[in-house]
Amino acid sequence: MVRLENKVGRLDDRVTALDQRIDRLEQRVDRLDQRVDRFERRMEGLEADLHVIRGKVDRVYWTAAVSVAVIGLTAPLLWQGLKAWISLS
């Protein structure tokens, strides 16, 4: 009978240890879930920033393209005007 009580006591201790381990693992999972949530929020913020940056890059690209086009169209006219002014001098 004493042996049986000892076995029951050891089993009870093992069950208690396993319960504690399960609690620690659940806490760890909760912390990892929180980290994942923070990471996902950070990624959403970075995606929004990337969208803004792409918009700014597009505006700079189109501004440069228009500027080059305007210079390309007006440069021959300016050159002709300069040649005419020199010839009049």
Short mmCIF file of C-alpha atoms in Angstrom, two decimals:
data_model
loop_
_atom_site.label_atom_id
_atom_site.label_comp_id
_atom_site.label_asym_id
_atom_site.label_seq_id
_atom_site.Cartn_x
_atom_site.Cartn_y
_atom_site.Cartn_z
CA MET A 1 0.00 0.00 0.00
CA VAL A 2 2.84 2.37 0.82
CA ARG A 3 4.44 1.62 -2.55
CA LEU A 4 1.21 2.47 -4.30
CA GLU A 5 0.92 5.74 -2.37
CA ASN A 6 4.51 6.57 -3.30
CA LYS A 7 3.77 5.91 -6.96
CA VAL A 8 0.63 8.04 -6.79
CA GLY A 9 2.64 10.82 -5.10
CA ARG A 10 5.31 10.69 -7.83
CA LEU A 11 2.67 10.70 -10.54
CA ASP A 12 0.97 13.66 -8.88
CA ASP A 13 4.31 15.50 -8.80
CA ARG A 14 4.86 14.73 -12.49
CA VAL A 15 1.36 15.97 -13.35
CA THR A 16 2.02 19.17 -11.40
CA ALA A 17 5.35 19.67 -13.19
CA LEU A 18 3.69 19.09 -16.55
CA ASP A 19 0.91 21.57 -15.70
CA GLN A 20 3.54 24.17 -14.81
CA ARG A 21 5.39 23.48 -18.04
CA ILE A 22 2.16 23.84 -20.02
CA ASP A 23 1.49 27.17 -18.28
CA ARG A 24 4.98 28.42 -19.19
CA LEU A 25 4.53 27.32 -22.79
CA GLU A 26 1.15 29.05 -22.98
CA GLN A 27 2.74 32.24 -21.66
CA ARG A 28 5.48 31.93 -24.26
CA VAL A 29 2.91 31.46 -27.02
CA ASP A 30 1.07 34.55 -25.80
CA ARG A 31 4.29 36.60 -25.90
CA LEU A 32 5.05 35.30 -29.40
CA ASP A 33 1.52 36.23 -30.51
CA GLN A 34 2.08 39.74 -29.19
CA ARG A 35 5.39 39.97 -31.08
CA VAL A 36 3.71 38.79 -34.27
CA ASP A 37 0.97 41.40 -33.83
CA ARG A 38 3.56 44.15 -33.34
CA PHE A 39 5.49 42.93 -36.39
CA GLU A 40 2.32 42.90 -38.52
CA ARG A 41 1.44 46.45 -37.44
CA ARG A 42 4.98 47.57 -38.24
CA MET A 43 4.76 45.92 -41.67
CA GLU A 44 1.47 47.69 -42.37
CA GLY A 45 3.11 50.99 -41.48
CA LEU A 46 6.08 50.24 -43.72
CA GLU A 47 3.77 49.31 -46.58
CA ALA A 48 1.97 52.63 -46.17
CA ASP A 49 5.33 54.46 -46.13
CA LEU A 50 6.39 52.59 -49.26
CA HIS A 51 3.19 53.65 -51.00
CA VAL A 52 3.87 57.30 -50.12
CA ILE A 53 7.47 57.04 -51.32
CA ARG A 54 6.39 55.47 -54.60
CA GLY A 55 3.95 58.33 -55.12
CA LYS A 56 6.71 60.87 -54.52
CA VAL A 57 9.10 59.06 -56.85
CA ASP A 58 6.42 58.99 -59.54
CA ARG A 59 5.89 62.75 -59.15
CA VAL A 60 9.63 63.42 -59.38
CA TYR A 61 9.90 61.16 -62.44
CA TRP A 62 7.06 62.90 -64.25
CA THR A 63 8.35 66.35 -63.27
CA ALA A 64 11.76 65.47 -64.68
CA ALA A 65 10.22 64.01 -67.82
CA VAL A 66 8.14 67.14 -68.43
CA SER A 67 11.15 69.37 -67.72
CA VAL A 68 13.27 67.48 -70.26
CA ALA A 69 10.46 67.65 -72.81
CA VAL A 70 10.03 71.40 -72.32
CA ILE A 71 13.77 71.99 -72.61
CA GLY A 72 13.91 69.76 -75.68
CA LEU A 73 11.10 71.70 -77.34
CA THR A 74 12.28 75.19 -76.40
CA ALA A 75 16.03 74.74 -76.91
CA PRO A 76 15.89 74.88 -80.75
CA LEU A 77 13.73 78.00 -80.58
CA LEU A 78 16.14 79.64 -78.14
CA TRP A 79 19.09 78.67 -80.33
CA GLN A 80 17.46 80.14 -83.40
CA GLY A 81 16.64 83.31 -81.48
CA LEU A 82 20.22 83.57 -80.25
CA LYS A 83 21.60 83.10 -83.77
CA ALA A 84 19.24 85.76 -85.11
CA TRP A 85 20.24 88.19 -82.34
CA ILE A 86 23.93 87.60 -83.04
CA SER A 87 23.43 88.13 -86.76
CA LEU A 88 21.65 91.44 -86.06
CA SER A 89 24.47 92.68 -83.87
#
